[in-house]
mmCIF file of C-alpha atoms and ligand atoms in Angstrom:
data_model
loop_
_atom_site.group_PDB
_atom_site.id
_atom_site.type_symbol
_atom_site.label_atom_id
_atom_site.label_comp_id
_atom_site.label_asym_id
_atom_site.label_seq_id
_atom_site.Cartn_x
_atom_site.Cartn_y
_atom_site.Cartn_z
ATOM 1 C CA MET A 1 115.392 133.706 108.067
ATOM 2 C CA PRO A 2 115.875 134.608 104.402
ATOM 3 C CA ALA A 3 115.688 132.327 101.391
ATOM 4 C CA ILE A 4 119.081 132.011 99.759
ATOM 5 C CA ALA A 5 120.543 131.234 96.371
ATOM 6 C CA TYR A 6 123.808 129.833 95.115
ATOM 7 C CA VAL A 7 124.900 130.780 91.583
ATOM 8 C CA ASN A 8 128.110 129.438 90.031
ATOM 9 C CA GLY A 9 130.193 129.425 93.190
ATOM 10 C CA LYS A 10 128.652 132.214 95.279
ATOM 11 C CA PHE A 11 125.844 132.531 97.822
ATOM 12 C CA PHE A 12 123.362 135.439 97.712
ATOM 13 C CA PRO A 13 120.110 136.533 99.345
ATOM 14 C CA ILE A 14 117.650 135.109 96.824
ATOM 15 C CA GLU A 15 116.501 138.517 95.573
ATOM 16 C CA ASP A 16 120.085 139.482 94.635
ATOM 17 C CA ALA A 17 120.888 136.314 92.674
ATOM 18 C CA VAL A 18 120.992 136.659 88.880
ATOM 19 C CA VAL A 19 122.020 134.708 85.790
ATOM 20 C CA SER A 20 122.978 136.068 82.384
ATOM 21 C CA VAL A 21 120.286 137.028 79.838
ATOM 22 C CA GLU A 22 122.253 134.759 77.509
ATOM 23 C CA ASP A 23 121.826 131.733 79.712
ATOM 24 C CA ARG A 24 120.563 128.801 77.663
ATOM 25 C CA GLY A 25 118.149 127.879 80.423
ATOM 26 C CA PHE A 26 116.462 131.256 80.009
ATOM 27 C CA GLN A 27 116.807 131.403 76.199
ATOM 28 C CA LEU A 28 116.072 127.813 75.234
ATOM 29 C CA GLY A 29 114.977 125.840 78.269
ATOM 30 C CA ASP A 30 118.257 123.958 77.781
ATOM 31 C CA GLY A 31 118.721 122.573 81.258
ATOM 32 C CA ILE A 32 117.591 120.122 83.908
ATOM 33 C CA TYR A 33 116.605 120.393 87.559
ATOM 34 C CA GLU A 34 115.913 118.580 90.811
ATOM 35 C CA VAL A 35 113.696 119.366 93.789
ATOM 36 C CA LEU A 36 114.624 117.990 97.203
ATOM 37 C CA ARG A 37 113.474 118.702 100.696
ATOM 38 C CA THR A 38 114.766 118.483 104.239
ATOM 39 C CA TYR A 39 113.117 117.014 107.288
ATOM 40 C CA ARG A 40 114.328 118.823 110.417
ATOM 41 C CA GLY A 41 117.340 120.149 108.551
ATOM 42 C CA ARG A 42 118.368 116.820 107.004
ATOM 43 C CA LEU A 43 118.196 116.190 103.269
ATOM 44 C CA HIS A 44 115.848 113.398 102.285
ATOM 45 C CA ALA A 45 116.864 110.773 99.670
ATOM 46 C CA VAL A 46 119.772 112.849 98.451
ATOM 47 C CA GLU A 47 121.551 109.903 96.741
ATOM 48 C CA GLU A 48 118.417 109.071 94.753
ATOM 49 C CA HIS A 49 117.973 112.711 93.697
ATOM 50 C CA MET A 50 121.648 112.889 92.673
ATOM 51 C CA ARG A 51 121.338 109.702 90.635
ATOM 52 C CA ARG A 52 118.317 111.109 88.786
ATOM 53 C CA LEU A 53 120.098 114.452 88.275
ATOM 54 C CA PHE A 54 123.086 112.747 86.618
ATOM 55 C CA ARG A 55 120.733 110.644 84.492
ATOM 56 C CA SER A 56 119.059 113.861 83.303
ATOM 57 C CA LEU A 57 122.439 115.479 82.543
ATOM 58 C CA ASP A 58 123.472 112.403 80.516
ATOM 59 C CA ALA A 59 120.124 112.265 78.733
ATOM 60 C CA ILE A 60 120.548 115.799 77.364
ATOM 61 C CA GLY A 61 124.297 115.360 76.696
ATOM 62 C CA LEU A 62 125.271 118.211 79.014
ATOM 63 C CA LYS A 63 129.056 118.189 79.503
ATOM 64 C CA HIS A 64 130.106 118.994 83.034
ATOM 65 C CA SER A 65 132.537 118.192 85.796
ATOM 66 C CA PHE A 66 130.046 118.054 88.684
ATOM 67 C CA THR A 67 130.191 115.195 91.146
ATOM 68 C CA ALA A 68 127.404 114.006 93.431
ATOM 69 C CA ALA A 69 129.607 114.632 96.480
ATOM 70 C CA GLY A 70 130.478 118.138 95.282
ATOM 71 C CA LEU A 71 126.863 119.095 94.615
ATOM 72 C CA GLU A 72 125.695 117.554 97.874
ATOM 73 C CA GLY A 73 128.315 119.585 99.730
ATOM 74 C CA ILE A 74 126.993 122.825 98.235
ATOM 75 C CA ILE A 75 123.388 121.855 98.981
ATOM 76 C CA VAL A 76 124.234 121.016 102.594
ATOM 77 C CA GLU A 77 126.003 124.364 102.977
ATOM 78 C CA ALA A 78 123.050 126.212 101.402
ATOM 79 C CA VAL A 79 120.582 124.438 103.688
ATOM 80 C CA LYS A 80 122.720 125.326 106.707
ATOM 81 C CA ARG A 81 122.951 128.973 105.689
ATOM 82 C CA ALA A 82 119.190 129.233 105.131
ATOM 83 C CA GLY A 83 118.491 127.546 108.470
ATOM 84 C CA PHE A 84 114.917 126.303 107.908
ATOM 85 C CA ALA A 85 113.839 123.025 109.497
ATOM 86 C CA ASP A 86 111.807 122.076 106.443
ATOM 87 C CA SER A 87 113.545 123.456 103.374
ATOM 88 C CA LEU A 88 112.628 123.249 99.722
ATOM 89 C CA VAL A 89 115.827 122.849 97.718
ATOM 90 C CA TYR A 90 115.744 123.630 94.002
ATOM 91 C CA LEU A 91 118.779 122.802 91.863
ATOM 92 C CA GLN A 92 119.088 123.715 88.199
ATOM 93 C CA ILE A 93 121.912 123.100 85.736
ATOM 94 C CA THR A 94 121.857 124.628 82.264
ATOM 95 C CA ARG A 95 124.216 124.392 79.308
ATOM 96 C CA GLY A 96 125.569 127.829 80.235
ATOM 97 C CA ALA A 97 125.506 131.393 78.914
ATOM 98 C CA THR A 98 126.579 132.112 75.354
ATOM 99 C CA LYS A 99 125.393 133.668 72.086
ATOM 100 C CA ARG A 100 122.026 132.172 71.215
ATOM 101 C CA ALA A 101 122.216 129.209 68.844
ATOM 102 C CA LYS A 102 120.360 125.951 69.141
ATOM 103 C CA GLU A 103 123.230 123.504 68.700
ATOM 104 C CA PHE A 104 125.434 122.780 71.731
ATOM 105 C CA PRO A 105 128.006 125.517 72.402
ATOM 106 C CA LYS A 106 131.727 124.693 72.565
ATOM 107 C CA ASP A 107 133.680 125.426 75.757
ATOM 108 C CA THR A 108 130.787 126.997 77.647
ATOM 109 C CA GLU A 109 130.660 126.329 81.375
ATOM 110 C CA PRO A 110 127.336 125.048 82.688
ATOM 111 C CA THR A 111 125.322 127.321 84.980
ATOM 112 C CA LEU A 112 124.545 125.909 88.423
ATOM 113 C CA VAL A 113 121.795 127.496 90.492
ATOM 114 C CA ILE A 114 120.583 126.244 93.862
ATOM 115 C CA THR A 115 117.887 127.935 95.905
ATOM 116 C CA VAL A 116 116.724 127.101 99.412
ATOM 117 C CA ARG A 117 113.459 128.434 100.801
ATOM 118 C CA LYS A 118 111.016 127.511 103.510
ATOM 119 C CA LEU A 119 108.919 124.524 102.438
ATOM 120 C CA GLU A 120 105.167 125.118 102.229
ATOM 121 C CA LEU A 121 103.441 121.913 103.268
ATOM 122 C CA PRO A 122 99.930 120.840 102.272
ATOM 123 C CA SER A 123 97.470 122.284 104.809
ATOM 124 C CA ALA A 124 95.854 120.170 107.526
ATOM 125 C CA ALA A 125 92.524 120.499 105.675
ATOM 126 C CA MET A 126 94.072 119.142 102.477
ATOM 127 C CA ARG A 127 95.494 116.199 104.394
ATOM 128 C CA GLU A 128 92.235 115.463 106.197
ATOM 129 C CA GLN A 129 89.834 116.016 103.313
ATOM 130 C CA GLY A 130 91.960 115.209 100.257
ATOM 131 C CA VAL A 131 92.309 117.325 97.134
ATOM 132 C CA ALA A 132 90.698 117.706 93.710
ATOM 133 C CA ILE A 133 92.410 117.216 90.363
ATOM 134 C CA LEU A 134 91.557 118.134 86.784
ATOM 135 C CA THR A 135 92.342 115.924 83.790
ATOM 136 C CA ALA A 136 94.196 117.375 80.808
ATOM 137 C CA ASP A 137 95.437 116.068 77.443
ATOM 138 C CA ASP A 138 99.066 115.013 77.675
ATOM 139 C CA ILE A 139 100.500 117.665 75.380
ATOM 140 C CA ARG A 140 104.111 117.064 76.458
ATOM 141 C CA TRP A 141 107.085 115.820 74.444
ATOM 142 C CA GLN A 142 108.229 112.186 74.212
ATOM 143 C CA ARG A 143 110.892 112.298 76.980
ATOM 144 C CA CYS A 144 108.940 112.960 80.163
ATOM 145 C CA ASP A 145 111.493 110.790 81.994
ATOM 146 C CA ILE A 146 113.991 113.670 81.829
ATOM 147 C CA LYS A 147 113.576 116.295 84.540
ATOM 148 C CA THR A 148 113.997 119.206 82.153
ATOM 149 C CA VAL A 149 113.256 122.862 82.867
ATOM 150 C CA CYS A 150 111.122 122.897 79.662
ATOM 151 C CA LEU A 151 107.888 122.878 81.628
ATOM 152 C CA LEU A 152 105.458 124.898 79.512
ATOM 153 C CA PRO A 153 102.867 122.086 79.170
ATOM 154 C CA ASN A 154 103.038 121.576 82.954
ATOM 155 C CA VAL A 155 102.666 125.334 83.453
ATOM 156 C CA LEU A 156 99.581 125.499 81.224
ATOM 157 C CA VAL A 157 97.748 122.553 82.777
ATOM 158 C CA SER A 158 98.668 123.657 86.308
ATOM 159 C CA GLN A 159 97.092 127.024 85.557
ATOM 160 C CA GLN A 160 93.962 125.300 84.201
ATOM 161 C CA ALA A 161 93.787 123.249 87.389
ATOM 162 C CA LYS A 162 94.228 126.301 89.602
ATOM 163 C CA ALA A 163 91.553 128.230 87.678
ATOM 164 C CA ALA A 164 89.182 125.295 88.238
ATOM 165 C CA GLY A 165 89.936 125.273 91.977
ATOM 166 C CA CYS A 166 91.937 122.040 91.694
ATOM 167 C CA PHE A 167 95.226 121.138 93.347
ATOM 168 C CA GLU A 168 96.772 119.325 90.388
ATOM 169 C CA ALA A 169 96.313 118.426 86.738
ATOM 170 C CA LEU A 170 96.542 114.820 85.518
ATOM 171 C CA PHE A 171 98.026 114.159 82.080
ATOM 172 C CA VAL A 172 95.899 111.670 80.112
ATOM 173 C CA GLU A 173 96.742 110.139 76.710
ATOM 174 C CA LYS A 174 94.202 110.214 73.858
ATOM 175 C CA ASP A 175 93.509 106.492 74.420
ATOM 176 C CA GLY A 176 92.583 107.097 78.079
ATOM 177 C CA THR A 177 95.916 105.987 79.610
ATOM 178 C CA ILE A 178 96.847 108.096 82.615
ATOM 179 C CA ASN A 179 100.479 109.144 83.012
ATOM 180 C CA GLU A 180 101.197 111.495 85.903
ATOM 181 C CA CYS A 181 100.300 114.903 87.291
ATOM 182 C CA ALA A 182 102.053 118.170 86.454
ATOM 183 C CA SER A 183 104.235 117.886 89.599
ATOM 184 C CA ALA A 184 103.500 114.456 91.051
ATOM 185 C CA ASN A 185 102.987 110.766 90.253
ATOM 186 C CA ILE A 186 99.575 109.107 90.403
ATOM 187 C CA PHE A 187 98.324 105.905 92.081
ATOM 188 C CA ILE A 188 94.955 104.168 92.323
ATOM 189 C CA VAL A 189 93.681 101.552 94.766
ATOM 190 C CA ALA A 190 91.027 99.055 93.622
ATOM 191 C CA ALA A 191 89.921 95.997 95.606
ATOM 192 C CA GLY A 192 92.946 96.400 97.886
ATOM 193 C CA VAL A 193 95.457 96.424 95.007
ATOM 194 C CA VAL A 194 97.525 99.548 94.415
ATOM 195 C CA ALA A 195 98.451 100.379 90.819
ATOM 196 C CA THR A 196 100.583 103.080 89.247
ATOM 197 C CA PRO A 197 101.712 103.729 85.654
ATOM 198 C CA PRO A 198 105.011 102.022 84.782
ATOM 199 C CA LEU A 199 108.353 103.722 84.245
ATOM 200 C CA GLY A 200 109.119 104.652 80.659
ATOM 201 C CA LEU A 201 109.247 107.757 78.529
ATOM 202 C CA ARG A 202 105.822 109.062 79.595
ATOM 203 C CA ILE A 203 106.480 109.696 83.300
ATOM 204 C CA LEU A 204 109.174 111.000 85.580
ATOM 205 C CA SER A 205 110.681 108.371 87.839
ATOM 206 C CA GLY A 206 109.514 110.059 91.039
ATOM 207 C CA ILE A 207 111.684 109.438 94.074
ATOM 208 C CA THR A 208 108.587 109.379 96.287
ATOM 209 C CA ARG A 209 106.909 106.965 93.833
ATOM 210 C CA GLU A 210 109.855 104.576 94.182
ATOM 211 C CA GLU A 211 109.806 104.878 97.962
ATOM 212 C CA VAL A 212 106.071 104.196 98.160
ATOM 213 C CA ILE A 213 106.341 101.164 95.851
ATOM 214 C CA ALA A 214 109.189 99.763 97.981
ATOM 215 C CA LEU A 215 107.231 100.387 101.198
ATOM 216 C CA ALA A 216 104.174 98.617 99.770
ATOM 217 C CA HIS A 217 106.240 95.571 98.771
ATOM 218 C CA LYS A 218 107.927 95.474 102.158
ATOM 219 C CA ASN A 219 104.653 95.720 104.058
ATOM 220 C CA GLY A 220 102.599 93.253 102.056
ATOM 221 C CA VAL A 221 100.432 95.833 100.270
ATOM 222 C CA PRO A 222 99.689 94.447 96.770
ATOM 223 C CA MET A 223 101.305 96.801 94.253
ATOM 224 C CA GLN A 224 101.331 96.801 90.458
ATOM 225 C CA GLU A 225 103.241 98.964 88.008
ATOM 226 C CA ARG A 226 101.125 98.781 84.870
ATOM 227 C CA ARG A 227 99.048 100.770 82.401
ATOM 228 C CA VAL A 228 96.149 102.467 84.217
ATOM 229 C CA THR A 229 93.201 104.083 82.437
ATOM 230 C CA LEU A 230 91.127 107.096 83.381
ATOM 231 C CA ASP A 231 88.029 104.855 83.578
ATOM 232 C CA GLU A 232 89.802 102.690 86.132
ATOM 233 C CA LEU A 233 90.783 105.752 88.116
ATOM 234 C CA LEU A 234 87.214 107.074 88.115
ATOM 235 C CA ALA A 235 85.966 103.706 89.403
ATOM 236 C CA ALA A 236 88.794 103.234 91.945
ATOM 237 C CA ASP A 237 88.280 102.980 95.707
ATOM 238 C CA GLU A 238 91.113 105.393 96.388
ATOM 239 C CA VAL A 239 93.347 107.682 94.362
ATOM 240 C CA PHE A 240 96.471 109.437 95.563
ATOM 241 C CA LEU A 241 99.474 111.315 94.320
ATOM 242 C CA THR A 242 103.096 111.217 95.416
ATOM 243 C CA GLY A 243 105.818 113.851 95.268
ATOM 244 C CA THR A 244 108.632 115.387 97.267
ATOM 245 C CA THR A 245 106.550 118.280 98.575
ATOM 246 C CA VAL A 246 103.223 116.443 99.043
ATOM 247 C CA GLU A 247 104.536 113.025 100.185
ATOM 248 C CA VAL A 248 101.393 110.863 99.765
ATOM 249 C CA LEU A 249 98.266 112.968 99.260
ATOM 250 C CA SER A 250 94.731 111.710 98.803
ATOM 251 C CA ILE A 251 92.676 112.743 95.761
ATOM 252 C CA VAL A 252 88.939 112.797 96.387
ATOM 253 C CA LYS A 253 87.596 114.546 93.291
ATOM 254 C CA VAL A 254 88.368 114.326 89.598
ATOM 255 C CA ASN A 255 86.823 116.939 87.299
ATOM 256 C CA ASP A 256 84.336 117.829 90.031
ATOM 257 C CA ARG A 257 83.246 114.203 90.417
ATOM 258 C CA PRO A 258 83.923 112.405 93.722
ATOM 259 C CA VAL A 259 86.249 109.397 93.490
ATOM 260 C CA GLY A 260 86.268 106.539 95.938
ATOM 261 C CA ALA A 261 84.391 107.392 99.103
ATOM 262 C CA GLY A 262 85.014 111.108 98.545
ATOM 263 C CA LYS A 263 87.398 111.117 101.514
ATOM 264 C CA PRO A 264 90.948 109.848 102.112
ATOM 265 C CA GLY A 265 91.002 106.044 102.106
ATOM 266 C CA LEU A 266 92.663 103.577 104.435
ATOM 267 C CA VAL A 267 95.323 102.257 102.048
ATOM 268 C CA THR A 268 96.368 105.811 101.196
ATOM 269 C CA GLN A 269 96.582 106.655 104.892
ATOM 270 C CA GLN A 270 98.556 103.492 105.625
ATOM 271 C CA LEU A 271 101.060 104.254 102.848
ATOM 272 C CA HIS A 272 101.369 107.848 104.023
ATOM 273 C CA GLU A 273 102.052 106.707 107.584
ATOM 274 C CA LEU A 274 104.677 104.235 106.344
ATOM 275 C CA PHE A 275 106.224 107.027 104.307
ATOM 276 C CA ARG A 276 106.313 109.349 107.315
ATOM 277 C CA GLY A 277 108.002 106.561 109.262
ATOM 278 C CA LEU A 278 110.696 106.448 106.590
ATOM 279 C CA ALA A 279 111.080 110.160 105.924
ATOM 280 C CA GLY A 280 109.563 112.222 108.687
HETATM 281 N N1 PDD B 1 108.067 117.708 90.783
HETATM 282 N N2 PDD B 1 106.197 113.921 88.069
HETATM 283 C C1 PDD B 1 106.506 115.172 87.727
HETATM 284 C C2 PDD B 1 106.152 115.659 86.370
HETATM 285 C C3 PDD B 1 107.161 116.019 88.659
HETATM 286 O O1 PDD B 1 107.483 117.267 88.306
HETATM 287 C C4 PDD B 1 107.456 115.522 89.950
HETATM 288 C C5 PDD B 1 108.167 116.350 90.977
HETATM 289 C C6 PDD B 1 107.094 114.194 90.257
HETATM 290 C C7 PDD B 1 107.384 113.583 91.612
HETATM 291 O O2 PDD B 1 108.751 113.321 91.772
HETATM 292 P P1 PDD B 1 109.438 113.274 93.203
HETATM 293 O O3 PDD B 1 108.704 112.271 94.003
HETATM 294 O O4 PDD B 1 110.824 112.871 92.896
HETATM 295 O O5 PDD B 1 109.321 114.657 93.800
HETATM 296 C C8 PDD B 1 106.478 113.430 89.288
HETATM 297 C C9 PDD B 1 108.823 118.651 91.562
HETATM 298 C C10 PDD B 1 108.517 118.590 93.009
HETATM 299 C C11 PDD B 1 108.641 120.029 90.945
HETATM 300 O O6 PDD B 1 108.665 120.114 89.713
HETATM 301 O O7 PDD B 1 108.489 121.004 91.672
#
């Protein structure tokens, strides 16, 4: 089954889909995006993703006439056409195609692109053994709460992580505060208490993060949203990340140093099982 794309009203095989060279997403990174997935053909947490998408559009002042129901309808159609059980859905909206100038254009229609491809899941070995991460200075801008396509800092640290044989890179402030990974949120477990950095301008409000926090509260797992330092993480019993494509994934090494017991911990496994109960 082929991966497919939707561009401004039409479906294409993904390799035939194009946008203008004048698109502001391409020229200026002037756009926002969402990443969703399906479980057995059904979209997961679509309302939450739509809410975040509209927050991002508002945050960058992108004028549009999209509705959540309209976008969801297109996504559902795209997922159906692609036909994968586990799909990765990427949706991007930019401020449209027009002569390059940094200020907002007048009367330019936004560009809407949706792609659907087969989802690549973490391998069984990664699930069983956990993954390694690399720490990196948080070189991003001051609005990491917006899911913008301006991802160059994330690109650079992800490449550093890959080159070091690591699965992810963790953004750390100069004062040792940890924020999030390049494509996922971060959690630690110490003495049975789970902690994750609070919402604000320094992290994306991950949908999976919210789901895991809610599951912890519901199931009596102590959970704190608060500042977490790298020292705390290095001394933690368990560390894990959350994200749409990874769900809950154990981290067992940071900068080549084992963390926790060096293998996936029980709280992480419990939260992952609860998550699978909700989503899978
Ligand atoms: N990334 N933080 C960042 C910086 C992210 O890019 C993501 C998701 C998350 C986790 O959010 P969620 O649980 O809603 O997937 C946190 C997507 C998958 C991506 O950029 O591909």
